[in-house]
mmCIF file of N, CA and C in Angstrom:
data_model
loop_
_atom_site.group_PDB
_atom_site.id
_atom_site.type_symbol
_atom_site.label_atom_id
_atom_site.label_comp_id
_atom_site.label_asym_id
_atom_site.label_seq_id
_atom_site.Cartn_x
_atom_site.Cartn_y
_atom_site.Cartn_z
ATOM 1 N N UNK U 259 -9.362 3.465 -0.518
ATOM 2 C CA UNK U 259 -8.190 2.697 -0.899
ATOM 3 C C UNK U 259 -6.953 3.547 -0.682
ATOM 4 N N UNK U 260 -6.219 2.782 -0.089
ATOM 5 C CA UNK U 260 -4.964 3.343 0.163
ATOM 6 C C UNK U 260 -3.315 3.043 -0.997
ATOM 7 N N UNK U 261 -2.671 3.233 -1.523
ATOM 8 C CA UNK U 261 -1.707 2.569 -2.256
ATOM 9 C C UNK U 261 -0.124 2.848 -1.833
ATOM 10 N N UNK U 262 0.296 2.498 -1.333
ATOM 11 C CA UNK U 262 2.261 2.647 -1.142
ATOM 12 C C UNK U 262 3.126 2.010 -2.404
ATOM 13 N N UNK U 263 3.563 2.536 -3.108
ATOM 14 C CA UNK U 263 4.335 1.923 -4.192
ATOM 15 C C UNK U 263 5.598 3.202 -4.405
ATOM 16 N N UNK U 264 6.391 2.604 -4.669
ATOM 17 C CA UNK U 264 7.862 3.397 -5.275
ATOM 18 C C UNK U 264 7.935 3.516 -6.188
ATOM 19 N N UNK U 265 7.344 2.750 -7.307
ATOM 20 C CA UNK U 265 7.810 3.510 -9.054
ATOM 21 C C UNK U 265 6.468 4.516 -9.142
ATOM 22 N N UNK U 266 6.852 5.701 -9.374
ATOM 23 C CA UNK U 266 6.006 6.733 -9.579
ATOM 24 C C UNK U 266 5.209 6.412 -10.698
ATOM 25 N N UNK U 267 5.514 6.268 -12.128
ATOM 26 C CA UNK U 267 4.437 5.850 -12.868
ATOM 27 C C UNK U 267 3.956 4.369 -12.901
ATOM 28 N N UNK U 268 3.544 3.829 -12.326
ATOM 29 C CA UNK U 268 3.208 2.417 -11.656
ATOM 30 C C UNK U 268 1.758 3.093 -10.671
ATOM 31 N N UNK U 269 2.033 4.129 -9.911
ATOM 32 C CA UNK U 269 1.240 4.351 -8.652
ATOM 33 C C UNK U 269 0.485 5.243 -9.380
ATOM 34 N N UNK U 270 0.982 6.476 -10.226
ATOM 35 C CA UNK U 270 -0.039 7.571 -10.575
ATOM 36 C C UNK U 270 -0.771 6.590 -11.465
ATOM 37 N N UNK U 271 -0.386 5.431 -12.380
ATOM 38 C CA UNK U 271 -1.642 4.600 -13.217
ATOM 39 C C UNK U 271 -2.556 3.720 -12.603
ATOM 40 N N UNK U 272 -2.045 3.244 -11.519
ATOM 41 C CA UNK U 272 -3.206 2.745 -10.742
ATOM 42 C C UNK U 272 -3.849 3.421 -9.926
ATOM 43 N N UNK U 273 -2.999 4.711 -9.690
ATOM 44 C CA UNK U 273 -4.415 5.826 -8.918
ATOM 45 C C UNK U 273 -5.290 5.858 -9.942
ATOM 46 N N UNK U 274 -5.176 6.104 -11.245
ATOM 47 C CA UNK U 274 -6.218 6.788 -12.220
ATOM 48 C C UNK U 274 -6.929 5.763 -12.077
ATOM 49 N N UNK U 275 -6.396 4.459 -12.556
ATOM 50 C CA UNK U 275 -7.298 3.540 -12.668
ATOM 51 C C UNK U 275 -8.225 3.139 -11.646
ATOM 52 N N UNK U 276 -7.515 3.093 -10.515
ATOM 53 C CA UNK U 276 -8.535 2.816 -9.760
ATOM 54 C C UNK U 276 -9.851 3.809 -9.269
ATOM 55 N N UNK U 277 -9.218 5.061 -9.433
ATOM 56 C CA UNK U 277 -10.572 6.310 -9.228
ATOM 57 C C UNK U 277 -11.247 6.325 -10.476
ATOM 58 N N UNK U 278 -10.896 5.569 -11.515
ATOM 59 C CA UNK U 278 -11.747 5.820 -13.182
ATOM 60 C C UNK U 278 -13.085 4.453 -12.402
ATOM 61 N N UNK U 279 -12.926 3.882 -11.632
ATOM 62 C CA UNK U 279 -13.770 2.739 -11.233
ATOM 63 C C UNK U 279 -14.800 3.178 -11.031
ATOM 64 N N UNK U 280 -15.279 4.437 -10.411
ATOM 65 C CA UNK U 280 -16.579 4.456 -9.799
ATOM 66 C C UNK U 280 -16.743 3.919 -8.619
ATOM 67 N N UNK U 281 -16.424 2.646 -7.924
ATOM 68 C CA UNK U 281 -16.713 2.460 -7.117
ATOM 69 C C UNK U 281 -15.788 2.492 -5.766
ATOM 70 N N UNK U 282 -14.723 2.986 -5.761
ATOM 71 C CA UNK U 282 -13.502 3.204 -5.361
ATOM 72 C C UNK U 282 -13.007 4.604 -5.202
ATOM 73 N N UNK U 283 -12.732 4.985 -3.827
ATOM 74 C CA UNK U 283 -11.945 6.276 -4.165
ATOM 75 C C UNK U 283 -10.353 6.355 -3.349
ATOM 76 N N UNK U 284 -9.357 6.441 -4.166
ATOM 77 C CA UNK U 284 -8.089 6.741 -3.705
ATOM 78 C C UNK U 284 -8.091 7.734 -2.911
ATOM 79 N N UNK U 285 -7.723 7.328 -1.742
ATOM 80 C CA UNK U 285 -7.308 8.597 -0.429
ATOM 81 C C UNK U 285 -6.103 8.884 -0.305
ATOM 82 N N UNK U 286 -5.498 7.852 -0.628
ATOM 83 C CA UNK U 286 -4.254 8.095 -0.072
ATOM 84 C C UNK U 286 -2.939 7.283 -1.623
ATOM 85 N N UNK U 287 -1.775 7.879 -1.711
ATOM 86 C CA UNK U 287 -0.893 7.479 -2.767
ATOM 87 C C UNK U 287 0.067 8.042 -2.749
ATOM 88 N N UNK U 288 0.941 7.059 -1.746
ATOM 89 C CA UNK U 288 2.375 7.498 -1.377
ATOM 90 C C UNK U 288 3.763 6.719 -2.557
ATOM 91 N N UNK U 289 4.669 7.136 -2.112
ATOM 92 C CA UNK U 289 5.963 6.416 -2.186
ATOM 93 C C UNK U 289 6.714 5.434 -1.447
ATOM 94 N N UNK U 290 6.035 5.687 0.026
ATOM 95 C CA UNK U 290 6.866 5.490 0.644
ATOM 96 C C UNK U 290 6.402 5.181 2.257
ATOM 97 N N UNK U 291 6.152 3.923 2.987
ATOM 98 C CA UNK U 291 5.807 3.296 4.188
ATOM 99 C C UNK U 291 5.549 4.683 5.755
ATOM 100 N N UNK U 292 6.905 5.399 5.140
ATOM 101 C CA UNK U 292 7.166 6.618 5.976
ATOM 102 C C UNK U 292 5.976 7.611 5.767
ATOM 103 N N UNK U 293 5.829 7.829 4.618
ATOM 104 C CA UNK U 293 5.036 8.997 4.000
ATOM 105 C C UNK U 293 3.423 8.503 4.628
ATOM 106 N N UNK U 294 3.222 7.012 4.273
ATOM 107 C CA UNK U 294 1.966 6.869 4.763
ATOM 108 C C UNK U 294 1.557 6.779 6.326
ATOM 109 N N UNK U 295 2.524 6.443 7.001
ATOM 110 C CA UNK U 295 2.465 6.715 8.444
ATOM 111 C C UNK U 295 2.457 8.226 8.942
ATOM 112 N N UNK U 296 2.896 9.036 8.285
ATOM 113 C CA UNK U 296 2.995 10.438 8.908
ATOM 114 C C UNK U 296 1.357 10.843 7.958
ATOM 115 N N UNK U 297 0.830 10.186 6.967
ATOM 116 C CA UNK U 297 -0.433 11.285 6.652
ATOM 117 C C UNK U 297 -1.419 10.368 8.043
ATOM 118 N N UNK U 298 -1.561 9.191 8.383
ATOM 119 C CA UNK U 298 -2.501 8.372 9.163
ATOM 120 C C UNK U 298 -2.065 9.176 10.272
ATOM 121 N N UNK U 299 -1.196 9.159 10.954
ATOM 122 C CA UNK U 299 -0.526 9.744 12.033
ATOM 123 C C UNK U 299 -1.465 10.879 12.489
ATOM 124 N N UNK U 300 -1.077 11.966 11.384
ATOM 125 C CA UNK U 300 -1.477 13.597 11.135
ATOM 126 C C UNK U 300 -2.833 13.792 10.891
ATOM 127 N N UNK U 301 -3.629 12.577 10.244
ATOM 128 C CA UNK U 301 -5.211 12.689 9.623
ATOM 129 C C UNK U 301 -5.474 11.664 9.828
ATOM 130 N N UNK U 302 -6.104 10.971 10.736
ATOM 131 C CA UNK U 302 -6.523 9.521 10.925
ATOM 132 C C UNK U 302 -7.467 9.416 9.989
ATOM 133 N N UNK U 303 -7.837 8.233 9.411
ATOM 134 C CA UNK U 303 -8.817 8.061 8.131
ATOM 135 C C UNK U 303 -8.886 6.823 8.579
ATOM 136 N N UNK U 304 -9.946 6.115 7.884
ATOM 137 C CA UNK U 304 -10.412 4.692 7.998
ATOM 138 C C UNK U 304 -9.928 4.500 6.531
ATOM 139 N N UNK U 305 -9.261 3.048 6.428
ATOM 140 C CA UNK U 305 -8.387 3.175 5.015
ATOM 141 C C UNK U 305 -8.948 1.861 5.276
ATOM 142 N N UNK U 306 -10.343 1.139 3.695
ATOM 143 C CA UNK U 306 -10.605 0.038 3.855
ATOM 144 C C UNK U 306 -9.272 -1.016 3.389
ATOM 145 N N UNK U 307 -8.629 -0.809 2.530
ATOM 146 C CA UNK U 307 -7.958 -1.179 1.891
ATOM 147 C C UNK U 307 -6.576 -0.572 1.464
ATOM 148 N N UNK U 308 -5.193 -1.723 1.683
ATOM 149 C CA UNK U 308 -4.222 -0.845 0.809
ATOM 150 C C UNK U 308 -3.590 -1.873 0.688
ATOM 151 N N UNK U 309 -3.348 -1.238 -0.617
ATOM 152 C CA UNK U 309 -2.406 -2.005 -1.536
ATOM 153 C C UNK U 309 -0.903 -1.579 -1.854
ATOM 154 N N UNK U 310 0.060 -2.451 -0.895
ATOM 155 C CA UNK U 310 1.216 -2.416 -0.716
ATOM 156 C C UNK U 310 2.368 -3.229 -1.641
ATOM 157 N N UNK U 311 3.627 -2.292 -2.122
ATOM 158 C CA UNK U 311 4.168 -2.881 -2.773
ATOM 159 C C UNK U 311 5.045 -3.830 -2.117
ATOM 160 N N UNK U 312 5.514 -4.956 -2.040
ATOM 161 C CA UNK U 312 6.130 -5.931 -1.660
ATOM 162 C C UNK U 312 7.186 -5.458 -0.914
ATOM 163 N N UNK U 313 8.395 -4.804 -2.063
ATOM 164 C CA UNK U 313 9.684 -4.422 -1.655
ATOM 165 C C UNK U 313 9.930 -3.039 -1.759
ATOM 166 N N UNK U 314 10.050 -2.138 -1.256
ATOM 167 C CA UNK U 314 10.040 -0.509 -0.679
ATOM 168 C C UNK U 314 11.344 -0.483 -0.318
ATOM 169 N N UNK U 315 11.877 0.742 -0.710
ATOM 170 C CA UNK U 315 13.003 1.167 -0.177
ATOM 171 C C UNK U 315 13.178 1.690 1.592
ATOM 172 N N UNK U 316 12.265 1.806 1.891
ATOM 173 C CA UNK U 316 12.437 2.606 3.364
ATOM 174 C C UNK U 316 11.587 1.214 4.058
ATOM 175 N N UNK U 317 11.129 0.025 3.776
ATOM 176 C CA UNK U 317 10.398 -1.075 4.852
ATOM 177 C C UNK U 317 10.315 -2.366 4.010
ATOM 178 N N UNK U 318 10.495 -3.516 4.636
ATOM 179 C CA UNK U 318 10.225 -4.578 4.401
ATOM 180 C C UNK U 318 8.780 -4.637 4.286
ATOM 181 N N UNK U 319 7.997 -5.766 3.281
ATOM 182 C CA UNK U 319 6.221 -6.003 3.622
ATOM 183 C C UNK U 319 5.983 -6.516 5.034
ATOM 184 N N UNK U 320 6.732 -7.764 5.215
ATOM 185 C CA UNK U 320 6.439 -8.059 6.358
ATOM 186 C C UNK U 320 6.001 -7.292 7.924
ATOM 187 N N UNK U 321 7.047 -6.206 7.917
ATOM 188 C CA UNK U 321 7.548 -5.424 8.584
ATOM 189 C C UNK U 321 5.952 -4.711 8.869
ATOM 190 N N UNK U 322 6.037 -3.738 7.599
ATOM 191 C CA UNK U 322 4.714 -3.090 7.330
ATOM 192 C C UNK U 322 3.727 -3.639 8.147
ATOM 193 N N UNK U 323 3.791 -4.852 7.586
ATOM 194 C CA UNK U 323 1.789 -5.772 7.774
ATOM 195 C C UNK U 323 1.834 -5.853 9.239
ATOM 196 N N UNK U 324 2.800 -6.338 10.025
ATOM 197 C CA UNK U 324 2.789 -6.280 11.384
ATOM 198 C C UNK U 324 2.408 -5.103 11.988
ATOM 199 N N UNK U 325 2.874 -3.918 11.607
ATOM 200 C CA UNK U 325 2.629 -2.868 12.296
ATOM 201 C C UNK U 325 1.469 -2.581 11.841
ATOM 202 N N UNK U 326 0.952 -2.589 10.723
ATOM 203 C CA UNK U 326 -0.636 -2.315 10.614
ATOM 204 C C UNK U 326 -1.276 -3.140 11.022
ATOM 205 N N UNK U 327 -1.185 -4.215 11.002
ATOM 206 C CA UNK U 327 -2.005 -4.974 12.022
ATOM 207 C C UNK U 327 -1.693 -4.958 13.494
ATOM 208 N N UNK U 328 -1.244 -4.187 13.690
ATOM 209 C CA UNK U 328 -1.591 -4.241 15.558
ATOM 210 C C UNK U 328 -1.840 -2.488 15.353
ATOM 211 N N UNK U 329 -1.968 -1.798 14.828
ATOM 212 C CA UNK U 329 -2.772 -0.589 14.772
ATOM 213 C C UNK U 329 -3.862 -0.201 13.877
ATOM 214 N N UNK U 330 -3.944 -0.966 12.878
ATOM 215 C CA UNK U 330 -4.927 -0.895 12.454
ATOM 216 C C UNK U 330 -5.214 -2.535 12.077
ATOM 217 N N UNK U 331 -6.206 -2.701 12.651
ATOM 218 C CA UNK U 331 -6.612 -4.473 12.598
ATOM 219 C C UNK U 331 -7.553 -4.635 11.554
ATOM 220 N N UNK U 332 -8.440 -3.537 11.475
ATOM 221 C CA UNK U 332 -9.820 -3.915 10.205
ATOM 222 C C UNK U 332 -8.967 -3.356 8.918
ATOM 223 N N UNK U 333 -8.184 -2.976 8.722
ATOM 224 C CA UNK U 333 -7.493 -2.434 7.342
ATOM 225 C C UNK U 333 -6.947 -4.003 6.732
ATOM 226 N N UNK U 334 -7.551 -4.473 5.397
ATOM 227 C CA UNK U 334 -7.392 -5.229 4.646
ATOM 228 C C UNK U 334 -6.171 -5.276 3.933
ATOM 229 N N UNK U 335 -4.751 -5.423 3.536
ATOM 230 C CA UNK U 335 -4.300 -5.253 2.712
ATOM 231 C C UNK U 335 -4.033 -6.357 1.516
ATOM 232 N N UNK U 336 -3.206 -5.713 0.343
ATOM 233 C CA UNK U 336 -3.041 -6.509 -0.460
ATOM 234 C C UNK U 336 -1.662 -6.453 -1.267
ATOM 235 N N UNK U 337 -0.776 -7.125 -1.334
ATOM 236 C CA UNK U 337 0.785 -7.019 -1.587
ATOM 237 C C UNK U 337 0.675 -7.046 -3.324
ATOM 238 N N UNK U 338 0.802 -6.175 -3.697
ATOM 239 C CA UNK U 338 1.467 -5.771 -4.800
ATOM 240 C C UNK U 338 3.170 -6.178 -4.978
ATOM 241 N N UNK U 339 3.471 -6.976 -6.573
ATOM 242 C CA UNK U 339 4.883 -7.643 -6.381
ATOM 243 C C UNK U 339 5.162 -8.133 -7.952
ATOM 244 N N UNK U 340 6.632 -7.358 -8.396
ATOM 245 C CA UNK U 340 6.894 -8.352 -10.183
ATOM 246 C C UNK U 340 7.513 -9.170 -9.704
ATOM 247 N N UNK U 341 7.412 -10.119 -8.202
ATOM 248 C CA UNK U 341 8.579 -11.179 -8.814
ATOM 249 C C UNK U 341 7.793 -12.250 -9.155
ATOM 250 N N UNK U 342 9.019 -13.170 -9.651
ATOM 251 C CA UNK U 342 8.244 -14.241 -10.115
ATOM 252 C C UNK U 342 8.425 -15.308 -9.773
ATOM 253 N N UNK U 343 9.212 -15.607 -8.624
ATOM 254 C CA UNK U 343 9.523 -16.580 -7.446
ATOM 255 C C UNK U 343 8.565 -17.086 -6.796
ATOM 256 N N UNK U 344 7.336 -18.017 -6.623
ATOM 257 C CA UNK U 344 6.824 -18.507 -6.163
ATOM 258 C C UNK U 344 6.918 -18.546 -4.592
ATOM 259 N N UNK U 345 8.165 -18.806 -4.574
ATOM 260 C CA UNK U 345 8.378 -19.083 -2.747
ATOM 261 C C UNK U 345 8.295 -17.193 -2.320
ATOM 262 N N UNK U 346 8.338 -16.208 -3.195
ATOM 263 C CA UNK U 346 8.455 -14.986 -2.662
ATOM 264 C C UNK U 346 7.101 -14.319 -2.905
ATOM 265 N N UNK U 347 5.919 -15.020 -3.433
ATOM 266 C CA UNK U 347 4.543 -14.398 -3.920
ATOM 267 C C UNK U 347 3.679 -15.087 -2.827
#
C-alpha cells in the first residue's frame, strides 16, 4: 500500500493503522504527488494499492490518476476526501 496525503497527522495514523492490520504493509507515505514520483522513479516497486488524497497542494487527483494510469496500469487506487459535496466525491 501506497498513501499520498498532506496533513501529516492524518497520514502517520493511517500508516499505523494500516500496518497494525496484519495483512497490509505500508511501503510507501508521502506528502506529496512529487515525493511519490521521485521514490517510484528512484526504486521501482509494485505498489498494489494507493490511497490518494483528493486535493494536494503540488497536483490535482485527476491529474495524478491519469498519469498513473498510463504508467502504472495494474496499480489500483483509491481517493481519499473531507468534502462533502456529492458532485465532488
Amino acid at each position: 500500500v501506497a498513501l499520498i496525503e498532506d496533513h501529516d497527522l492524518f497520514r502517520a495514523m493511517l500508516t499505523d493503522f494500516i500496518s497494525k492490520q496484519g495483512e497490509f504493509q505500508v511501503v510507501i507515505s508521502v506528502a506529496s504527488v512529487n515525493a511519490f514520483t521521485e521514490i517510484l522513479l528512484g526504486h521501482p516497486q509494485s505498489i498494489d494499492l494507493l490511497l490518494l488524497d483528493y486535493q494536494l497542494p503540488d497536483s490535482e487527483a485527476h491529474e495524478t490518476i491519469q498519469i498513473l494510469r498510463n504508467n502504472f496500469p495494474e496499480m489500483k487506487i483509491v481517493i481519499l476526501t473531507a468534502f462533502l459535496h456529492p458532485h465532488l466525491v
